[in-house]
Tab-separated table of C-alpha atoms and ligand atoms in Angstrom:
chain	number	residue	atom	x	y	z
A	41	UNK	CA	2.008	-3.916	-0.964
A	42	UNK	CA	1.794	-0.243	-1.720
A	43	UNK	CA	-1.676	1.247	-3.134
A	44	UNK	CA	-1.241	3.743	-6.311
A	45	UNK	CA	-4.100	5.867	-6.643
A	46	UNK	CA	-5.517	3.672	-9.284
A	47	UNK	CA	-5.748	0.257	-7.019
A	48	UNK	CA	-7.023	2.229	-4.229
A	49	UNK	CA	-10.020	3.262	-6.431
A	50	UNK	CA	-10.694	-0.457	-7.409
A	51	UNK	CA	-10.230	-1.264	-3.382
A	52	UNK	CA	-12.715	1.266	-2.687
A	53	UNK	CA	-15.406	0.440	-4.923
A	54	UNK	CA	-14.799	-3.527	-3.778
A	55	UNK	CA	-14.572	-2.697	-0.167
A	56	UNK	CA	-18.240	-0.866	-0.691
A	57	UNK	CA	-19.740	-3.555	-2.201
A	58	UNK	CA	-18.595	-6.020	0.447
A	59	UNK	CA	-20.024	-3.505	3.136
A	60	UNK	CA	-22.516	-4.847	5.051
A	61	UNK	CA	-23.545	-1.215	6.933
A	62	UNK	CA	-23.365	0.630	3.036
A	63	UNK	CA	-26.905	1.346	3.281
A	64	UNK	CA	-27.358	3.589	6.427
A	65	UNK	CA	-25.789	6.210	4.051
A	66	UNK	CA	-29.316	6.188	2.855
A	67	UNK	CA	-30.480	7.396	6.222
A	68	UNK	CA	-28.972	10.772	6.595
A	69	UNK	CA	-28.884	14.010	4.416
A	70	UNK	CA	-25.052	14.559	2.879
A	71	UNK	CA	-24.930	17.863	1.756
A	72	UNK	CA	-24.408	18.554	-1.731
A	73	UNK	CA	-22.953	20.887	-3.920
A	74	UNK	CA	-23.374	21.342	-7.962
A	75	UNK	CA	-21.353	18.311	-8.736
A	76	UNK	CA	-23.166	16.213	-5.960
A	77	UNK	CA	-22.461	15.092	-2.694
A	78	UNK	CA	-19.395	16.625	-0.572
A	79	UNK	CA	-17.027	14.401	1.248
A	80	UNK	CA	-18.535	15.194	4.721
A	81	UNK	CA	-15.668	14.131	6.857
A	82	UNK	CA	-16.779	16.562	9.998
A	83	UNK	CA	-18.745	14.188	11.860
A	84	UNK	CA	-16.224	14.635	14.319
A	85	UNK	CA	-17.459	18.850	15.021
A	86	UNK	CA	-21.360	18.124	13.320
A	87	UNK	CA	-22.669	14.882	12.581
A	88	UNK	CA	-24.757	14.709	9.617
A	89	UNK	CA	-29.068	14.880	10.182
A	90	UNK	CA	-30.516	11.622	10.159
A	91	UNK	CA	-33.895	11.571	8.277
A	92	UNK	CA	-35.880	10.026	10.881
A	93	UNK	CA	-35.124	13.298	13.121
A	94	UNK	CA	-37.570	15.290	11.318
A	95	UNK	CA	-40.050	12.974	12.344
A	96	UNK	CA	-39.451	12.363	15.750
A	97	UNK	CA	-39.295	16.129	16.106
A	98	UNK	CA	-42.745	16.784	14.036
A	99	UNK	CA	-44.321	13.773	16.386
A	100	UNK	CA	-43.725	16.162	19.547
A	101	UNK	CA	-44.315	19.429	17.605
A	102	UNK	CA	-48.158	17.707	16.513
A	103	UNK	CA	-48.616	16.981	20.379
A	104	UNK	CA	-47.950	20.069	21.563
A	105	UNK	CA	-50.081	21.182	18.924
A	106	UNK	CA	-52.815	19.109	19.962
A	107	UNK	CA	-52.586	17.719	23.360
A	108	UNK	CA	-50.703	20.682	25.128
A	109	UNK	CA	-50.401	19.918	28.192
A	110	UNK	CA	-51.775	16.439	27.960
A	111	UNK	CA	-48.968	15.669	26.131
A	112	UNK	CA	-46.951	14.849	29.392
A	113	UNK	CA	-49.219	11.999	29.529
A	114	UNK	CA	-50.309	10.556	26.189
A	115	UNK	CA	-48.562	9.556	22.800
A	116	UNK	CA	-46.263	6.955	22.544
A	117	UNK	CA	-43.331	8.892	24.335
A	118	UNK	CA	-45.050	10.507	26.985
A	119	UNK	CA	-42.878	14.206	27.780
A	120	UNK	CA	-43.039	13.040	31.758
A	121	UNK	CA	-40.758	10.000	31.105
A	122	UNK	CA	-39.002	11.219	28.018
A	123	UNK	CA	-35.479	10.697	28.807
A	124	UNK	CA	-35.853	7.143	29.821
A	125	UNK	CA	-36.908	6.558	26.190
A	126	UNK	CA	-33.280	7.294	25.541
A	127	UNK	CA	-31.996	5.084	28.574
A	128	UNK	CA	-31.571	1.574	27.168
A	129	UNK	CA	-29.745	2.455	23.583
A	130	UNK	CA	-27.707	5.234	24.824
A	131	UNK	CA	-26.231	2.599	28.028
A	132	UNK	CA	-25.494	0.126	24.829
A	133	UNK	CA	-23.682	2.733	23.271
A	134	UNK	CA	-20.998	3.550	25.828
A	135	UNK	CA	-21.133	-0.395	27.520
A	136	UNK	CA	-23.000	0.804	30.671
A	137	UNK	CA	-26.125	-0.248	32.257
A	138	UNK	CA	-29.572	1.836	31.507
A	139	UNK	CA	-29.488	3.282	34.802
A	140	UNK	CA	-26.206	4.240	34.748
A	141	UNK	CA	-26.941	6.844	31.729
A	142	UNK	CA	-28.540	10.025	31.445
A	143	UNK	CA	-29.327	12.323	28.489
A	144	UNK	CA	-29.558	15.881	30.111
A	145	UNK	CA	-27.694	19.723	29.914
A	146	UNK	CA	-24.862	20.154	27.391
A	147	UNK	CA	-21.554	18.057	28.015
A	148	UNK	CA	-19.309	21.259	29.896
A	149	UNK	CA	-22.875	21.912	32.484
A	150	UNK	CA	-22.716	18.216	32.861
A	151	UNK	CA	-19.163	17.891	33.743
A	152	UNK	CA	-19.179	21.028	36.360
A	153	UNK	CA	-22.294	18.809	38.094
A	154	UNK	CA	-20.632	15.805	37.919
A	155	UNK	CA	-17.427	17.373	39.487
A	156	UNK	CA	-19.372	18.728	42.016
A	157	UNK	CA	-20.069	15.143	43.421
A	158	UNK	CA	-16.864	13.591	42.306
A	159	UNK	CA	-14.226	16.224	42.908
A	160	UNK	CA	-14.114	16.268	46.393
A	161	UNK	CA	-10.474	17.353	47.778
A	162	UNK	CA	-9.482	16.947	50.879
A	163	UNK	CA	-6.285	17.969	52.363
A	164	UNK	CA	-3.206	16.994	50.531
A	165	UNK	CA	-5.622	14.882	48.119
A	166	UNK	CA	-7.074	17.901	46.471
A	167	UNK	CA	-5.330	18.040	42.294
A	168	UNK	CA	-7.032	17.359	39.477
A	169	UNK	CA	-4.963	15.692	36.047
A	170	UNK	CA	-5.848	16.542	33.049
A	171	UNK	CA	-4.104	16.989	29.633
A	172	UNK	CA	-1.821	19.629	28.995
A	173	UNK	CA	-3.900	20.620	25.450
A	174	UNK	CA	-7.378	19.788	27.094
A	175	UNK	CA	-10.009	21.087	24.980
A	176	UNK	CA	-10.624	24.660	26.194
A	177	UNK	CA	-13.896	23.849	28.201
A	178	UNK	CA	-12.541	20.815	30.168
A	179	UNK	CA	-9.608	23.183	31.032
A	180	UNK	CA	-11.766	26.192	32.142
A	181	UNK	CA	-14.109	23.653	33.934
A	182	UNK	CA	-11.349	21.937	36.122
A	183	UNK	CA	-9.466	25.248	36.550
A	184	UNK	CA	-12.888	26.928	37.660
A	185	UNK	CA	-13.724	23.582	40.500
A	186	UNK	CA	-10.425	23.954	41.898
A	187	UNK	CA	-10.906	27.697	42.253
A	188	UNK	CA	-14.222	27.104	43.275
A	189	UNK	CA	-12.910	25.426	45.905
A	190	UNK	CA	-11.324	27.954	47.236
A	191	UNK	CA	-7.796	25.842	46.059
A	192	UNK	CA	-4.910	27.456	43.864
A	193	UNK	CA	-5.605	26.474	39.793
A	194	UNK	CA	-1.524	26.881	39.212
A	195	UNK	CA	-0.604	24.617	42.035
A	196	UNK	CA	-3.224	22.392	41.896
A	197	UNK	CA	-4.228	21.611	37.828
A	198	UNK	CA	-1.844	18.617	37.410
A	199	UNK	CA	-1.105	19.033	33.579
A	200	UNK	CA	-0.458	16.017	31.599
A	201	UNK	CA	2.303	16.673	28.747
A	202	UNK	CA	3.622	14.584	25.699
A	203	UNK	CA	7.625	13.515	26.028
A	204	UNK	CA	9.221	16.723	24.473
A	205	UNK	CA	9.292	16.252	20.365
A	206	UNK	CA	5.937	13.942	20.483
A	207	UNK	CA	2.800	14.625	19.609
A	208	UNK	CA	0.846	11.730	22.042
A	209	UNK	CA	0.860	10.903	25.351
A	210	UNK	CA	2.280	7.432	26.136
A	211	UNK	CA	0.435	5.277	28.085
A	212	UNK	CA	3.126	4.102	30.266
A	213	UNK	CA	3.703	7.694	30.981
A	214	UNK	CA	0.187	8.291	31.894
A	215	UNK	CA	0.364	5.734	34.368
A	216	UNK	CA	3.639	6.819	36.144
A	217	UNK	CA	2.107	10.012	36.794
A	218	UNK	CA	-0.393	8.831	38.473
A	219	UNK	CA	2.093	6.788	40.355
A	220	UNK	CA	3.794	9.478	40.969
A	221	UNK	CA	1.391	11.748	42.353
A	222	UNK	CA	-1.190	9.073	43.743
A	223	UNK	CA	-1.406	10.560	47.322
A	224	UNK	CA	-1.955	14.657	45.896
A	225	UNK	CA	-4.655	13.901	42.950
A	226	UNK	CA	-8.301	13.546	44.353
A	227	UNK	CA	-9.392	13.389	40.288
A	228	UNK	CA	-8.503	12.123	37.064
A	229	UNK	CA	-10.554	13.995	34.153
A	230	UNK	CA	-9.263	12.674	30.678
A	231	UNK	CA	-10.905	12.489	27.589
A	232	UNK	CA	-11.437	9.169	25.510
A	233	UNK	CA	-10.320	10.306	22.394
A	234	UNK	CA	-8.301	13.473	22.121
A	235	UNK	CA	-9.687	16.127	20.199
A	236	UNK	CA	-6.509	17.591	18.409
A	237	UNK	CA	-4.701	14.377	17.747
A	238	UNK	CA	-7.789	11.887	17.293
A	239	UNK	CA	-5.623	9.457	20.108
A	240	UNK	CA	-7.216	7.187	21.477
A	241	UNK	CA	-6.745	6.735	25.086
A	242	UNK	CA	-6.381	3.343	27.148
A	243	UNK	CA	-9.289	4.036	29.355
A	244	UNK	CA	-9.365	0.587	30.567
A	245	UNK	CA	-5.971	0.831	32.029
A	246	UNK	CA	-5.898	4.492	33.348
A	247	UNK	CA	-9.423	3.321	35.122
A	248	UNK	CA	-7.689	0.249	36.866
A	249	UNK	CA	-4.376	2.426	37.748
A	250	UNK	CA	-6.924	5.280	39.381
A	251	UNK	CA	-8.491	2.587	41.339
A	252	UNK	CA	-5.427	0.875	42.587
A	253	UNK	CA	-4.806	4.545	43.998
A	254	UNK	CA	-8.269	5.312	45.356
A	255	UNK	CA	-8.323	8.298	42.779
A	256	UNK	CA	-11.951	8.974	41.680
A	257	UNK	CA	-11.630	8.903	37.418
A	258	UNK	CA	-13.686	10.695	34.874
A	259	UNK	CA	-13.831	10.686	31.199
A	260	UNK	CA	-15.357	13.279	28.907
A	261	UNK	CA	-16.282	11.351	25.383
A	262	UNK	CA	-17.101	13.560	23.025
A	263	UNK	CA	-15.240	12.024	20.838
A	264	UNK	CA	-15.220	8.807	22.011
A	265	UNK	CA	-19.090	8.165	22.165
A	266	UNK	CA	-20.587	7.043	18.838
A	267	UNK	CA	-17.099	6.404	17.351
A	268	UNK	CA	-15.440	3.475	19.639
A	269	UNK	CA	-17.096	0.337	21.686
A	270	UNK	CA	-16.653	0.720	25.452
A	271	UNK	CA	-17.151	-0.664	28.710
A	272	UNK	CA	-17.706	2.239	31.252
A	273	UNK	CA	-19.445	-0.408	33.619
A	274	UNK	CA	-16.847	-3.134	33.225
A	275	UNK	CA	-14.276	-0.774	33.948
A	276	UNK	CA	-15.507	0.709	36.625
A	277	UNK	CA	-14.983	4.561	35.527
A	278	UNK	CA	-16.717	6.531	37.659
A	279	UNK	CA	-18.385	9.047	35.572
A	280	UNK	CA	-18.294	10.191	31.822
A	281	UNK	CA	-19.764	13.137	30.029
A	282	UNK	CA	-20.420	13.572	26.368
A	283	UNK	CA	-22.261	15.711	23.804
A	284	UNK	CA	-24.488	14.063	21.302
A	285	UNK	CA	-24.172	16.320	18.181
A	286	UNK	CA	-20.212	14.907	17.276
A	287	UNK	CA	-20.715	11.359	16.574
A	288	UNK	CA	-24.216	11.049	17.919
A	289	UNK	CA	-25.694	13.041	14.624
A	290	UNK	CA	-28.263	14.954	17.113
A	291	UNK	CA	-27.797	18.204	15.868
A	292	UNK	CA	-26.317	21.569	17.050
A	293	UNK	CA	-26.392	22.065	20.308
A	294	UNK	CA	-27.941	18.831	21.304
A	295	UNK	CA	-28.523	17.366	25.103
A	296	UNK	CA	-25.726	15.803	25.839
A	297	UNK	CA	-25.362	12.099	28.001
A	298	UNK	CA	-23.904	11.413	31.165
A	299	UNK	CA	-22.871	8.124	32.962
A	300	UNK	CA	-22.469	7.676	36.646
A	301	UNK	CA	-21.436	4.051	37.923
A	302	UNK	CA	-23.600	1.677	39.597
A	303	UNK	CA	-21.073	1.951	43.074
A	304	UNK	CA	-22.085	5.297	43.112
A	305	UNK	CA	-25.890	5.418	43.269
A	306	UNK	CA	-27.226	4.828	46.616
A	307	UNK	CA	-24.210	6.226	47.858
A	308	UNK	CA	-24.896	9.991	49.860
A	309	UNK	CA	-23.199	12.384	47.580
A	310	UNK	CA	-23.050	16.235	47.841
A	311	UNK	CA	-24.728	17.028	44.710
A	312	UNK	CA	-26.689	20.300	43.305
A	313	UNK	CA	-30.353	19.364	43.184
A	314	UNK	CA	-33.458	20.449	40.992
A	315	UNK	CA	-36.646	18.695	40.828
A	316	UNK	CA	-36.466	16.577	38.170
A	317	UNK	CA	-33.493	14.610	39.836
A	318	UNK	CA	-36.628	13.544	42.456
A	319	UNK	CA	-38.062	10.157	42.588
A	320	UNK	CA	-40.493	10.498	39.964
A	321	UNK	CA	-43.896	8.867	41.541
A	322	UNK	CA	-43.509	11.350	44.404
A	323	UNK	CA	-41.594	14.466	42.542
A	324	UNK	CA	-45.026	15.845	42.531
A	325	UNK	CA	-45.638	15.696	46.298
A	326	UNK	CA	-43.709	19.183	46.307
A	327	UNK	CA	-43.577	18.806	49.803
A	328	UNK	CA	-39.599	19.593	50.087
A	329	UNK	CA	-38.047	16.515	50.635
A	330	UNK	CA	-35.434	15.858	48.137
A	331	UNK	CA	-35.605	11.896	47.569
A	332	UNK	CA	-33.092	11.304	45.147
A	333	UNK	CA	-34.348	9.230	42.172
A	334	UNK	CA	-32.460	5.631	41.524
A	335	UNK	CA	-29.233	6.227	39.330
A	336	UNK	CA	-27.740	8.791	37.181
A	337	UNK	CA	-31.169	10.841	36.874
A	338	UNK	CA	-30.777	11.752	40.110
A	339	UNK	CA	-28.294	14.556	38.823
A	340	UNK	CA	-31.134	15.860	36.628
A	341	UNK	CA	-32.461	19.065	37.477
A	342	UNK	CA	-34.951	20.327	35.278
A	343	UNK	CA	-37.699	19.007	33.202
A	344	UNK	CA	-35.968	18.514	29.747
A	345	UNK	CA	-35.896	19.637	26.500
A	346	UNK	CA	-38.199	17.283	24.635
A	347	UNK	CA	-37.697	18.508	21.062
A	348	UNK	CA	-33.959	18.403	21.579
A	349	UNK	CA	-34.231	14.917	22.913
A	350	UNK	CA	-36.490	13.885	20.355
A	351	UNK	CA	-33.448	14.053	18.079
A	352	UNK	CA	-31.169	12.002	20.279
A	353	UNK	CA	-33.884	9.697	20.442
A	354	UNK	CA	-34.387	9.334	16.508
A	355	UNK	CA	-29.972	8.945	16.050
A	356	UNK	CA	-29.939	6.827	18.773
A	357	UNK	CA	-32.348	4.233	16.371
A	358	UNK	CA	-30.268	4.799	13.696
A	359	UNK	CA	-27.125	3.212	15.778
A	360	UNK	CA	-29.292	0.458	17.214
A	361	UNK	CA	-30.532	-0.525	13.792
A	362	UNK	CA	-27.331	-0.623	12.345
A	363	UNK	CA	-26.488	-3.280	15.300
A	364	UNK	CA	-24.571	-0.902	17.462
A	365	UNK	CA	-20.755	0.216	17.828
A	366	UNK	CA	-19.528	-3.420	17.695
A	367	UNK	CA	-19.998	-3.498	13.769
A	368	UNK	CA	-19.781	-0.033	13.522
A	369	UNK	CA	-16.098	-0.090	15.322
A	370	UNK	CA	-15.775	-2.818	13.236
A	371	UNK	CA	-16.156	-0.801	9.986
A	372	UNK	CA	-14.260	2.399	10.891
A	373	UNK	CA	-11.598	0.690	11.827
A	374	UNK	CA	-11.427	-0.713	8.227
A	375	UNK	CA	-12.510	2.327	7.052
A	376	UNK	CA	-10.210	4.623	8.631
A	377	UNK	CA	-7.116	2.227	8.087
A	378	UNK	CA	-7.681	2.381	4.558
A	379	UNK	CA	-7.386	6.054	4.774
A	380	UNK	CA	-4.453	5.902	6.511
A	381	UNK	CA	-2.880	2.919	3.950
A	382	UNK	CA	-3.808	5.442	1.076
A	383	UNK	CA	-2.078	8.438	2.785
A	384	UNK	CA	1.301	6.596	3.666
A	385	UNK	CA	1.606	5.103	-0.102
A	386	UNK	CA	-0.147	7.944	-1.958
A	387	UNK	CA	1.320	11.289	-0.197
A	388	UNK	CA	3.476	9.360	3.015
A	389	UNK	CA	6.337	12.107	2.453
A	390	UNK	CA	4.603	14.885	2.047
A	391	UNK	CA	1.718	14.292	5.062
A	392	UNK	CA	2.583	13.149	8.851
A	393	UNK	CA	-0.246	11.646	10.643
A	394	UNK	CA	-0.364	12.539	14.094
A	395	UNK	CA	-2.811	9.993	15.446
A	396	UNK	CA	-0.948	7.075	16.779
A	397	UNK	CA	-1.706	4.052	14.320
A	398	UNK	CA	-2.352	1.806	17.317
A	399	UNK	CA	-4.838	3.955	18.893
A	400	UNK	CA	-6.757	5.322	16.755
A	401	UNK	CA	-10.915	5.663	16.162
A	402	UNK	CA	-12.348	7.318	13.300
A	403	UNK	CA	-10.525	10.374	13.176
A	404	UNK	CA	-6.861	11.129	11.672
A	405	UNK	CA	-5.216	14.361	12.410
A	406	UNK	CA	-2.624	15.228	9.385
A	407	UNK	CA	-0.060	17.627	9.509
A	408	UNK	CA	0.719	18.710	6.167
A	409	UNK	CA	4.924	18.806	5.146
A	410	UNK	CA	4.459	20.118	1.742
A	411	UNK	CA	6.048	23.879	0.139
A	412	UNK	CA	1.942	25.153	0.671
A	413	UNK	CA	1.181	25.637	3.562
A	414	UNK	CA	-1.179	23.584	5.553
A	415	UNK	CA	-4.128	26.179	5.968
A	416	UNK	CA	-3.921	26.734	2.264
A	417	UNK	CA	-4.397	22.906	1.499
A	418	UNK	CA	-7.268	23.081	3.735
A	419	UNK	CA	-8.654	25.705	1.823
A	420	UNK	CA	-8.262	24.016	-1.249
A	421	UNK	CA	-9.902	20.907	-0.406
A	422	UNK	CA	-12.922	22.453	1.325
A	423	UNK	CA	-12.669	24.501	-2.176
A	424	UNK	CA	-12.642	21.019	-3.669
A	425	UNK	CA	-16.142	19.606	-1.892
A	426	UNK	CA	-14.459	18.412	0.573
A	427	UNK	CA	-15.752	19.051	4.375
A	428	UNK	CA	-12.616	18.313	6.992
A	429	UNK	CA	-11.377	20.986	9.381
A	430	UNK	CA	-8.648	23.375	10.450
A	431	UNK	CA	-7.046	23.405	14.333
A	432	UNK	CA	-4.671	25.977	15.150
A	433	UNK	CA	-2.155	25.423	15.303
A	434	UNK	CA	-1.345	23.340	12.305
A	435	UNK	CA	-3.709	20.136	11.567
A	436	UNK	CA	-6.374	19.148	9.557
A	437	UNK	CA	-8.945	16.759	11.118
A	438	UNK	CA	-10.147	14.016	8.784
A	439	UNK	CA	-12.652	12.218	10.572
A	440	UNK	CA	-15.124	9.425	8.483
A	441	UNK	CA	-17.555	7.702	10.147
A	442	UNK	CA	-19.124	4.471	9.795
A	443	UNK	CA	-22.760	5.252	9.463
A	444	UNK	CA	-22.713	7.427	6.592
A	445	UNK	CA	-19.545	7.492	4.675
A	446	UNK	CA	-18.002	5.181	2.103
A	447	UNK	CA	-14.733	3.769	1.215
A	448	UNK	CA	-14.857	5.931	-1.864
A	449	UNK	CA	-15.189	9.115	0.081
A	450	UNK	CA	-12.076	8.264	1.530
A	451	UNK	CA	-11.003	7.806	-1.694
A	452	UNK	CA	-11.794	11.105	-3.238
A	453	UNK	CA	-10.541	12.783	-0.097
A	454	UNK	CA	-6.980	11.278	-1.018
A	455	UNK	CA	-7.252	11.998	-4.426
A	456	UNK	CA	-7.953	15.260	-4.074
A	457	UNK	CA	-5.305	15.797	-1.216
A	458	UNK	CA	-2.729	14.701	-3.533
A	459	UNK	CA	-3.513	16.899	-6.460
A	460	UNK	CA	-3.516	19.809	-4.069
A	461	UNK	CA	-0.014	19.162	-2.345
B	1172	LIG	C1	-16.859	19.339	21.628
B	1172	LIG	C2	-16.237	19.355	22.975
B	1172	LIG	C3	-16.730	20.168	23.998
B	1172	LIG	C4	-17.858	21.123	23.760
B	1172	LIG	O1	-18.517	21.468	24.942
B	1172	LIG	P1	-20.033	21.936	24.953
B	1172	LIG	O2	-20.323	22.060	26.394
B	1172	LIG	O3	-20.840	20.874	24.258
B	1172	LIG	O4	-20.136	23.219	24.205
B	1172	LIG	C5	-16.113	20.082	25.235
B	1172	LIG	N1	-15.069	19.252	25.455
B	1172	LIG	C6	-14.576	18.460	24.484
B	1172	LIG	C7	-13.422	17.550	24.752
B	1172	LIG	C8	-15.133	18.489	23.202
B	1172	LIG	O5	-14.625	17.729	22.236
């Protein structure tokens, strides 16, 4: 069956009624305009503030206020154990265990230390893969380790491409390149979700074809966390880095997580140490003897910031009320398919949709095929109330998430698209 505009507007307003996660809406701020609220579809660049954050933030603002340096020590979320408050929901979220996860740094500082304990080349075992279109800062991060390293960043950057005339990488491909050049890669860094195209990756499967190899494998999520269910533990990746103000709603430059597998904690890795990565009864001790602390906070390294992590804390609620990514996966994916059912039968000819229908999260990329050009539909529908954005070279991210937007948004995003094409 093909949607017209009109059915899809019925579907919409059914689909909304039937949604059981409808009222988290309620629990964040969607910016407005004169007419009322904007389609905020950007939750892939900025998630949207959750109304508890205020509070959380204003609850560490009073005790600082108050209790100065006390603070460390009283209150409900004592400063001197803050980032554990953040452990148990924030393992849930990416399918790890608590002390496998770490909310510290931003997600670029937190991949440079993690590659300094897991790339580690040796010999002819000494490339790292990556995508030929990483985002800039995982491309300037593994091109800086290998140079770091004293290694040569042509000869050494293993660049994964798309078959000539696609858009995706092919799993199969993915694979047989590892394969291919098992016995010269010491490190895998790929992301879970690409940025550009919104594909999703088969983590699962390039974890298991890394291990068959011995190849250490790392993930950077920042598009994946918050948007898709995982199993980081399960699979055995060995670390992950994300940032929590994409689908994680903790505002601009917000402390980002990190995971490092269970295998690798009492293991002796060469790792850049600060004090707050000590064991935390004797951190105090100062007496010079780095004891590393159990799990991923030993890579911590300096007493955090608390009214940053005060708003992970508060978004991280939000996604444990609402039950967690299994219904929330369960909702974008019925979210975002309708999206992508309205495109193909409302504009199909005039829009190609780069992210691969079988792997896809929240986000579509579109590449517009109409006489305007694609910048100048972009323009039109922020214009419009519409919040998406522009990559060069030529797509328009669409990205709705499950916490805060509605079938109807998706709606009005199509409905507007076509009148502007
Ligand atoms: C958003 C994003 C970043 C941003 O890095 P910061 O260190 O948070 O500034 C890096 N890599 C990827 C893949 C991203 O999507």
């Amino acid at each position: 069956m093909t949607l017209t505009l009109q059915d899809a507007k019925k579907h919409a307003e059914q689909l909304d009624r039937q949604d059981g996660l409808a009222r988290y809406r309620n629990q964040f701020y969607i910016p407005e305009n004169e007419q009322g609220p904007l389609v905020y579809f950007c939750g892939n660049s900025l998630g949207l503030q959750p109304k508890k954050t205020n509070e959380a933030m204003q609850l560490e603002m009073d005790k600082w206020q108050n209790d100065a340096v006390k603070g460390h020590f009283t209150g409900d979320f004592p400063w001197m154990t803050y980032h554990e408050f953040l452990q148990e929901t924030g393992a849930e979220l990416v399918g790890a265990k608590p002390s496998e996860v770490v909310y510290m740094n931003s997600l670029t500082a937190n991949l440079h230390f993690l590659m300094v304990s897991f790339y580690r080349p040796e010999g002819q075992k000494r490339k790292i893969l990556i995508e030929d279109h990483a985002f800039p800062s995982d491309h300037y991060a593994a091109a800086s380790q290998v140079d770091w390293h004293g290694l040569d960043v042509d000869g050494d950057l293993l660049l994964l491409k798309p078959r000539k005339g696609e858009d995706t990488l092919r799993t199969d491909d993915i694979l047989s390149t590892i394969d291919e050049h098992a016995d010269q890669l010491a490190l895998i860094l790929l992301p879970g979700v690409q940025y550009y195209t919104g594909q999703v990756l088969d983590m699962k499967a390039i974890t298991e074809k890394s291990q068959q190899h011995g190849i250490t494998v790392g993930f950077d999520l920042a598009h994946a966390t918050g948007n898709l269910e995982m199993a980081l533990h399960d699979w055995g990746v060995d670390f992950a880095a994300w940032c929590s103000y994409k689908y994680l709603n903790s505002g601009p430059g917000a402390v980002a997580g990190a995971f490092v597998h269970e295998k690798h904690h009492d293991k002796d890795l060469p790792r850049l140490q600060g004090w707050w990565g000590h064991e935390k009864n004797t951190r105090f001790d100062m007496d010079n003897e780095f004891k590393p602390a159990p799990g991923a906070d030993a890579w911590q390294l300096s007493n955090p910031p608390i009214l940053s992590l005060a708003a992970v804390r508060a978004s991280l609620e939000v996604f444990k009320e609402a039950g967690g990514m299994r219904p929330l996966a369960a909702k974008s994916k019925q979210l975002t398919g309708f999206l992508r059912q309205m495109l193909e039968d409302c504009c199909g000819d005039k829009v190609q949709i780069l992210t691969p229908k079988d792997a896809q999260g929240c986000q579509l990329s579109l590449v517009i095929k109409a006489d305007k050009p694609g910048k100048a539909v972009y323009q039109a529908l922020t214009d419009a109330g519409i919040v998406v954005d522009w990559r060069a070279p030529d797509v328009i991210r669409v990205a709705p998430t499950p916490l805060y937007n509605s079938f109807h948004d998706a709606y009005r995003f199509v409905e507007t698209l076509v009148a502007e094409l």
